[in-house]
mmCIF file of C-alpha atoms in Angstrom:
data_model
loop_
_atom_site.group_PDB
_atom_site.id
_atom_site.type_symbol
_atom_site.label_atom_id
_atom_site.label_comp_id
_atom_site.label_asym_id
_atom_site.label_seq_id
_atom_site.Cartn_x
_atom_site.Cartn_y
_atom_site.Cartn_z
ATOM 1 C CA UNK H 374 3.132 32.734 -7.510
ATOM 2 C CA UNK H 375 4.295 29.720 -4.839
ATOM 3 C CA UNK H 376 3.294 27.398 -8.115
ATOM 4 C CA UNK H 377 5.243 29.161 -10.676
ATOM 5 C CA UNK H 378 8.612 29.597 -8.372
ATOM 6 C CA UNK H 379 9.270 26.037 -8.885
ATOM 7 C CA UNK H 380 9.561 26.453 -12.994
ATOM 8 C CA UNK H 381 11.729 29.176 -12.240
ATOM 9 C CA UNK H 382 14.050 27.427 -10.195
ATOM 10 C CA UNK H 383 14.295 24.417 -12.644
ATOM 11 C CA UNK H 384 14.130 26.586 -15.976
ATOM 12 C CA UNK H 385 17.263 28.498 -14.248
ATOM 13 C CA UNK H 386 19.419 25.590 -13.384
ATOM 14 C CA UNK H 387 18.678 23.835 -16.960
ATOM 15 C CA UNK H 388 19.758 26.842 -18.545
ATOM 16 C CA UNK H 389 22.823 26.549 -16.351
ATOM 17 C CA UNK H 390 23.273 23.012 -17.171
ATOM 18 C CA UNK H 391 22.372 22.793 -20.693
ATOM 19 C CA UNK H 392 25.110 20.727 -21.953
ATOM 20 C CA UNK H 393 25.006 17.920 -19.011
ATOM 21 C CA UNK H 394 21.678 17.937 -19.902
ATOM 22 C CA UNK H 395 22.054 17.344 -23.468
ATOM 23 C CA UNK H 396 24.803 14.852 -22.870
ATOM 24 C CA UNK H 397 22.493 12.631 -20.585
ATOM 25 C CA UNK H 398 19.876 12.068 -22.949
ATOM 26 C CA UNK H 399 16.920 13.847 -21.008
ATOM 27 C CA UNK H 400 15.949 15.809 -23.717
ATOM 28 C CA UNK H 401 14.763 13.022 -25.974
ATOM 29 C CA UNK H 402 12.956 13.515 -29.037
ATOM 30 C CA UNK H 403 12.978 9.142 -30.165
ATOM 31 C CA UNK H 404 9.075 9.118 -30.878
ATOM 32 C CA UNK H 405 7.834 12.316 -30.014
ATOM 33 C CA UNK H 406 9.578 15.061 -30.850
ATOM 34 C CA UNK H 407 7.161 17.669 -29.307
ATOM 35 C CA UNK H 408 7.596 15.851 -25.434
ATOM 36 C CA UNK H 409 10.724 17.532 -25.274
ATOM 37 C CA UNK H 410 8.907 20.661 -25.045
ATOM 38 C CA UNK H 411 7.337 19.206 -21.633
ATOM 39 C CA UNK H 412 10.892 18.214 -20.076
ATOM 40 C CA UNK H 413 10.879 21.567 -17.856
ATOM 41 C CA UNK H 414 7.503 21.658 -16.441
ATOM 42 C CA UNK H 415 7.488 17.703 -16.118
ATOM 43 C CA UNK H 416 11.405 18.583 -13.732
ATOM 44 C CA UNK H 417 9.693 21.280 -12.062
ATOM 45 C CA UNK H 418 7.125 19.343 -11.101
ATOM 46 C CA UNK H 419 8.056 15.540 -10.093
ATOM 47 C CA UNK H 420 12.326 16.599 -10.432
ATOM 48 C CA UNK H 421 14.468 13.526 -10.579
ATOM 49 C CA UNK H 422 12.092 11.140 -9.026
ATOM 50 C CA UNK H 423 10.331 7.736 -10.384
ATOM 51 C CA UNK H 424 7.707 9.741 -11.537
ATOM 52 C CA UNK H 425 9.876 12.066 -13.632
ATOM 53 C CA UNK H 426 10.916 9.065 -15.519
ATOM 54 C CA UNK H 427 8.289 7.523 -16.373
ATOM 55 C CA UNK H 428 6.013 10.923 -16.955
ATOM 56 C CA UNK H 429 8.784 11.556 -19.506
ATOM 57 C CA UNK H 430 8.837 8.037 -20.766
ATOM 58 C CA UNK H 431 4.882 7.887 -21.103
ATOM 59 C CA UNK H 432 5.155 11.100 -23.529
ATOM 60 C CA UNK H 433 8.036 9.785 -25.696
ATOM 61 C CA UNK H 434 7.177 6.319 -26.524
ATOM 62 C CA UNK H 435 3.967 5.551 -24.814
ATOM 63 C CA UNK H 436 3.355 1.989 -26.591
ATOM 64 C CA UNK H 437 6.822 0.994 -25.958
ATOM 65 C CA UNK H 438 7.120 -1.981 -23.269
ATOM 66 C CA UNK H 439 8.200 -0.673 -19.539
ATOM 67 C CA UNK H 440 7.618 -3.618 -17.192
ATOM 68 C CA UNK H 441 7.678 -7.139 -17.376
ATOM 69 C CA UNK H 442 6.903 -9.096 -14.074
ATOM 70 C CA UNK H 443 4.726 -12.084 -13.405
ATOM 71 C CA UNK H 444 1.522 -10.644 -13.497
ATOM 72 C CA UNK H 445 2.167 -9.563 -16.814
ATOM 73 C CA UNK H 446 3.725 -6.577 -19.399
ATOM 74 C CA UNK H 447 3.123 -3.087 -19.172
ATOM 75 C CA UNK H 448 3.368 -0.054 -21.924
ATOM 76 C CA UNK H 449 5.080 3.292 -19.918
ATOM 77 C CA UNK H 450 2.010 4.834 -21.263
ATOM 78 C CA UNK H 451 0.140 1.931 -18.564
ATOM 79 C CA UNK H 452 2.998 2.334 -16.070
ATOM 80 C CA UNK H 453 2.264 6.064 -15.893
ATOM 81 C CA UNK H 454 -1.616 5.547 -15.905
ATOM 82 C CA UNK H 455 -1.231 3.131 -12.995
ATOM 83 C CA UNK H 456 0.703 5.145 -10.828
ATOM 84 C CA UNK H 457 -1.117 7.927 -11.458
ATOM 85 C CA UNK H 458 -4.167 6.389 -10.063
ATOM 86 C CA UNK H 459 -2.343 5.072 -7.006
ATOM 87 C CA UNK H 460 -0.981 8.070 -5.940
ATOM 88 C CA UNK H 461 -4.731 9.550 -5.855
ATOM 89 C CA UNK H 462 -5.525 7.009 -3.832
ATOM 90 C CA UNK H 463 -2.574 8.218 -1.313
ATOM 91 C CA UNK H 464 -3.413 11.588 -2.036
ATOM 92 C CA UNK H 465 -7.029 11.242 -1.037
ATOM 93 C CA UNK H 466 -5.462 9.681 2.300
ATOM 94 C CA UNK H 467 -4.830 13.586 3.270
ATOM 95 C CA UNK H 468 -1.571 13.000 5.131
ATOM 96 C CA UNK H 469 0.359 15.611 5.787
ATOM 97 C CA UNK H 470 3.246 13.281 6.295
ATOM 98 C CA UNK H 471 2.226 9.588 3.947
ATOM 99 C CA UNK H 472 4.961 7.382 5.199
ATOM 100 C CA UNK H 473 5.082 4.646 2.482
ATOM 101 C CA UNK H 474 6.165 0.965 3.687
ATOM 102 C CA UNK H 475 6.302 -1.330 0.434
ATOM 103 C CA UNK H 476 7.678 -5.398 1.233
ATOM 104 C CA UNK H 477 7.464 -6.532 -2.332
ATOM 105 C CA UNK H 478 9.705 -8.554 -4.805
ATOM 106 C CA UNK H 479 10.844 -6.583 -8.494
ATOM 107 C CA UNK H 480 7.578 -5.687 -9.909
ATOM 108 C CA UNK H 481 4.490 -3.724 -9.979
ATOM 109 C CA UNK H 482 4.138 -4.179 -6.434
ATOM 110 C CA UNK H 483 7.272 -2.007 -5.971
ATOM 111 C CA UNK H 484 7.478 0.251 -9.320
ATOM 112 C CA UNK H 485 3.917 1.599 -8.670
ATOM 113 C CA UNK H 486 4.462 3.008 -5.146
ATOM 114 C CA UNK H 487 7.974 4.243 -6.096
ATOM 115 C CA UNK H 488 6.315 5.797 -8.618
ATOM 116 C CA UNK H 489 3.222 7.154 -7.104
ATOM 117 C CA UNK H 490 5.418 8.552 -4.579
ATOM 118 C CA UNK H 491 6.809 11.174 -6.749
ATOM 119 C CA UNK H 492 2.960 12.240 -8.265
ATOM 120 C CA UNK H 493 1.016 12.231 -4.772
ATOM 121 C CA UNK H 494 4.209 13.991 -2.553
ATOM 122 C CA UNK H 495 5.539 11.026 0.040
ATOM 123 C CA UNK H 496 8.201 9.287 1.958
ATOM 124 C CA UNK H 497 8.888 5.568 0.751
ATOM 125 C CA UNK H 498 11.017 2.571 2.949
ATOM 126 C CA UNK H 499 12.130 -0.400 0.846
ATOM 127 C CA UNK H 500 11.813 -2.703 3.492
ATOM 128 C CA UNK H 501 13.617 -5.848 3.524
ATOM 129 C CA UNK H 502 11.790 -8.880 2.789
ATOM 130 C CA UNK H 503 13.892 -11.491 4.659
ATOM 131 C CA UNK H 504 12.772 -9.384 7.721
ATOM 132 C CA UNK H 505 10.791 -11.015 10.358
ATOM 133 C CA UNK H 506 6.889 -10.212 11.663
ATOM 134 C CA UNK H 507 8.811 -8.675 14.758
ATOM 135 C CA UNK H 508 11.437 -6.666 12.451
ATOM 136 C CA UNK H 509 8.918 -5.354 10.170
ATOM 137 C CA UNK H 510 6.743 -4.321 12.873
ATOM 138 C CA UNK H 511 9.759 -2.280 14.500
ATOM 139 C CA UNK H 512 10.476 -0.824 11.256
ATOM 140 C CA UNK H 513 6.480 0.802 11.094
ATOM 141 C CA UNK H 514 6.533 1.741 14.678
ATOM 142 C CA UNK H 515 9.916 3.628 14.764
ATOM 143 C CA UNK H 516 9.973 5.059 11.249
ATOM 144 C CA UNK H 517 6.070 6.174 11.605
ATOM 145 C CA UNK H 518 5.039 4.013 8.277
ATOM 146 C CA UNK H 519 1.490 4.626 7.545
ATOM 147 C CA UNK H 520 0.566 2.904 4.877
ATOM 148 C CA UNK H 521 2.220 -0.640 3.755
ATOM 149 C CA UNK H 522 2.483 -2.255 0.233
ATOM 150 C CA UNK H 523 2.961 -6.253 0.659
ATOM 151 C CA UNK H 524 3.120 -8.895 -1.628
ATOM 152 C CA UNK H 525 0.700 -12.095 -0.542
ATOM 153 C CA UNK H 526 3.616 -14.193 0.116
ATOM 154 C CA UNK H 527 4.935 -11.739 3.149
ATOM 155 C CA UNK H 528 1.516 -11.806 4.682
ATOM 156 C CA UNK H 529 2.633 -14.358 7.445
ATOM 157 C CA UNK H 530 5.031 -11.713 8.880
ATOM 158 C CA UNK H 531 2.468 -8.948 8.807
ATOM 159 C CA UNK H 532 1.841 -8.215 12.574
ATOM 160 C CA UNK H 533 -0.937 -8.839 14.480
ATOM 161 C CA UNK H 534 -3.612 -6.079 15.131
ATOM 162 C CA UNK H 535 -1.787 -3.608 12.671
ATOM 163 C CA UNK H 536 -3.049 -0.380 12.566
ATOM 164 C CA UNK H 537 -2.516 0.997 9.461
ATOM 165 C CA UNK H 538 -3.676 0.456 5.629
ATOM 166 C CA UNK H 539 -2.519 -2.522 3.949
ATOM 167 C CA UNK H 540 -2.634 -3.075 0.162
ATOM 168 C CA UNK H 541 -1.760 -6.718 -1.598
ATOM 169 C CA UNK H 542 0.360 -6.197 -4.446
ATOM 170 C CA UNK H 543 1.468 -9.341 -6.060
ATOM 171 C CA UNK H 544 -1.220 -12.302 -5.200
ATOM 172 C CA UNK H 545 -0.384 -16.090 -4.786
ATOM 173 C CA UNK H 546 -2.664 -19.001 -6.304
ATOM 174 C CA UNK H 547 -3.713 -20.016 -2.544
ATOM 175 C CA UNK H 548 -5.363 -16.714 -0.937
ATOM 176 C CA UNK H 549 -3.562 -16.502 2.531
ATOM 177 C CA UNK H 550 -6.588 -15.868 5.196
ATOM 178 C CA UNK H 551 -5.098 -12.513 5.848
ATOM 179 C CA UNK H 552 -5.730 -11.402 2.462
ATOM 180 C CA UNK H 553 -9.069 -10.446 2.340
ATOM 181 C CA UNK H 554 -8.036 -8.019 5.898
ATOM 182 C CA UNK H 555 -6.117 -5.666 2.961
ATOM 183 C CA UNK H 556 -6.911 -3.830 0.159
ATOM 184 C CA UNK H 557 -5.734 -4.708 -2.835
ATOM 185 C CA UNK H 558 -3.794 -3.225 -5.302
ATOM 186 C CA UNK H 559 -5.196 -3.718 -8.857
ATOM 187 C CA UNK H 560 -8.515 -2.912 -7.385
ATOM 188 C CA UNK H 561 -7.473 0.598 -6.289
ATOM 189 C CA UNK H 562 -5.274 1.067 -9.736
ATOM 190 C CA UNK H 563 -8.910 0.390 -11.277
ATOM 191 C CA UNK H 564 -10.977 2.302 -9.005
ATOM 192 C CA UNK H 565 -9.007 5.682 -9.040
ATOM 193 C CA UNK H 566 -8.795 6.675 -12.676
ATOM 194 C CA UNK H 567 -10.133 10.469 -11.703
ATOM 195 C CA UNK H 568 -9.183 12.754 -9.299
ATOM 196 C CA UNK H 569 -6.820 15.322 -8.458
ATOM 197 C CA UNK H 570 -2.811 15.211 -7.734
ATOM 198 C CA UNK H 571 -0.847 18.314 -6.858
ATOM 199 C CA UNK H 572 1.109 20.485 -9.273
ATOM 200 C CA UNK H 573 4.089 20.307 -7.425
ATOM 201 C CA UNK H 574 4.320 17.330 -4.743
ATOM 202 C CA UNK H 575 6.203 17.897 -1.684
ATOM 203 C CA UNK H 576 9.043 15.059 -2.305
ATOM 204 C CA UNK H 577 10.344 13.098 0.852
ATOM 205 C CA UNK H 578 12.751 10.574 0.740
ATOM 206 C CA UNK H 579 13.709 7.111 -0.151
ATOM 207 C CA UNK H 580 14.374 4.986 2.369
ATOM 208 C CA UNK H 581 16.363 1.254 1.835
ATOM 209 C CA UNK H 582 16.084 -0.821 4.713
ATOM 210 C CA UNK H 583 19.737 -2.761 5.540
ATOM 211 C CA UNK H 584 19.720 -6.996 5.314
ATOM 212 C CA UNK H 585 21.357 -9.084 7.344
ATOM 213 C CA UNK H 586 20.567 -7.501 10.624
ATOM 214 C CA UNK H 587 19.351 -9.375 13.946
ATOM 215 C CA UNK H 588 17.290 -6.474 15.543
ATOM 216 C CA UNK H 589 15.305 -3.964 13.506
ATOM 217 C CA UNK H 590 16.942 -3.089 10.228
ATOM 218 C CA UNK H 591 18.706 -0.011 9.578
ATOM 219 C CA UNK H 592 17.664 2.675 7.038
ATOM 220 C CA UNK H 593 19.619 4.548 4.425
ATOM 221 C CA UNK H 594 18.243 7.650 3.420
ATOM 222 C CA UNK H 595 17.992 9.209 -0.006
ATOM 223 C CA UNK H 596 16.496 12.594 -0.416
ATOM 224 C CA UNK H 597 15.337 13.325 -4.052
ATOM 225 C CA UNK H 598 17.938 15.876 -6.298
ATOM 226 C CA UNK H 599 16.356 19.167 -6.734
ATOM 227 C CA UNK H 600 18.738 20.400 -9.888
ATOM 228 C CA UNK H 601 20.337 18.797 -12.837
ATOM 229 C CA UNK H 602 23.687 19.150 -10.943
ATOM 230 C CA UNK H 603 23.286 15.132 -10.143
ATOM 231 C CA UNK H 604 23.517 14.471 -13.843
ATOM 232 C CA UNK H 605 27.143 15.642 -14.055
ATOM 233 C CA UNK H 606 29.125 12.747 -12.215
ATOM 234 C CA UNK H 607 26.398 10.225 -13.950
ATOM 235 C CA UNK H 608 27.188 11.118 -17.569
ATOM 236 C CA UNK H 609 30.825 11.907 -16.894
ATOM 237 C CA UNK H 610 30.870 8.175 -15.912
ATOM 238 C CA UNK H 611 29.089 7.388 -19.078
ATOM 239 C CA UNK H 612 31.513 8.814 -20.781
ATOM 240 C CA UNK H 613 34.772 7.415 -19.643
ATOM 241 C CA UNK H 614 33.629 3.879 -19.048
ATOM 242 C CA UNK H 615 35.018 1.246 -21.610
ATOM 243 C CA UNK H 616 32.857 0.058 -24.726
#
């Protein structure tokens, strides 16, 4: 019964909000119509996170292209795949509270936590990465972060005796001699294609770390919408803005 109250609560407040809904485009059928079927138990389940998207995505047009960094092109049908087996990963981590740290440029190295996120049930800071080895290591001790996603390049800041998991996203041609301390990313995307994720994740936050700061960077907090009510102010702007 604590599984099926989510459904409920969703199937209610689409019902409520049928014609935002319509009007934003969530109910695509472009591809397949048949994954609009899945649009209720995919909300109740992941709601309006990363994860929603590209679940959604992944059913619609699967072969269609959804990233494009500099390691290379992904289909959403990979993007989804990825993600998924990251967030087992953090999943298998049993944490009642995963605390999510991820310093990486636009890319794989940040759309695959932000995504996992939303299938394993997590809170994730977007740290800053101008910040400094003594900002970043304020930002893990006084936010709690256990578990940081880094791009090679920021491994010079990465403090000294850190005492939490570390996993290289994006690598650099030169291997810094930190690397091989961390885990690394494509290797766990590879490693965790089975496994089990929970129905219905326990959602925390997002968390954007401020720029520009001399001491430890600021956070602005995001929690994730429950309802469809979010989608009212986003398509009325849709609406009215100029062509």
């Amino acid at each position: 019964m604590p599984q099926i109250a989510p459904l409920l609560t969703t199937l209610t407040s689409m019902a409520r909000h049928m014609p935002t809904i319509a009007a934003s485009g969530l109910l695509s059928t472009e591809g397949n119509p048949l994954a609009a079927l899945s649009t209720p138990i995919t909300m109740a389940r992941y709601r309006f996170t990363t994860a929603r998207e590209v679940e959604q995505a992944a059913r619609v047009c699967p072969n269609r292209i959804a990233l494009i960094d500099d390691d290379g092109s992904l289909t959403y049908q990979e993007l989804r795949d990825n993600s998924r087996a990251l967030a087992r990963y953090f999943y298998q981590l049993n944490s009642e509270d995963l605390r999510i740290g991820v310093m990486a440029r636009n890319g794989r190295g940040s759309i695959y936590p932000l995504t996992a996120k939303g299938y394993a049930g997590a809170s994730i800071y977007l740290l800053n990465i101008g910040s400094s080895r003594d900002q970043l290591d304020g930002c893990i001790r006084r936010d709690g972060i256990n578990l940081l996603v880094i791009d090679e390049e920021f491994l010079p800041r990465l403090p000294e005796n850190i005492q939490i998991p570390v996993i290289v996203a994006h690598r650099e041609a030169e291997p810094h001699p930190r690397a091989a301390e961390c885990l690394d990313l494509e290797e766990i995307v590879a490693t965790h294609t089975r496994g089990n994720l929970p129905v219905f994740p326990q959602h925390g936050a997002i968390v954007l770390m401020s720029s520009g700061t001399t001491g430890i960077p600021k956070g602005v907090m995001r929690n994730e919408p429950k309802a469809p009510t979010i989608l009212g102010p986003c398509s009325a702007r849709f609406r009215s803005a100029p062509t």
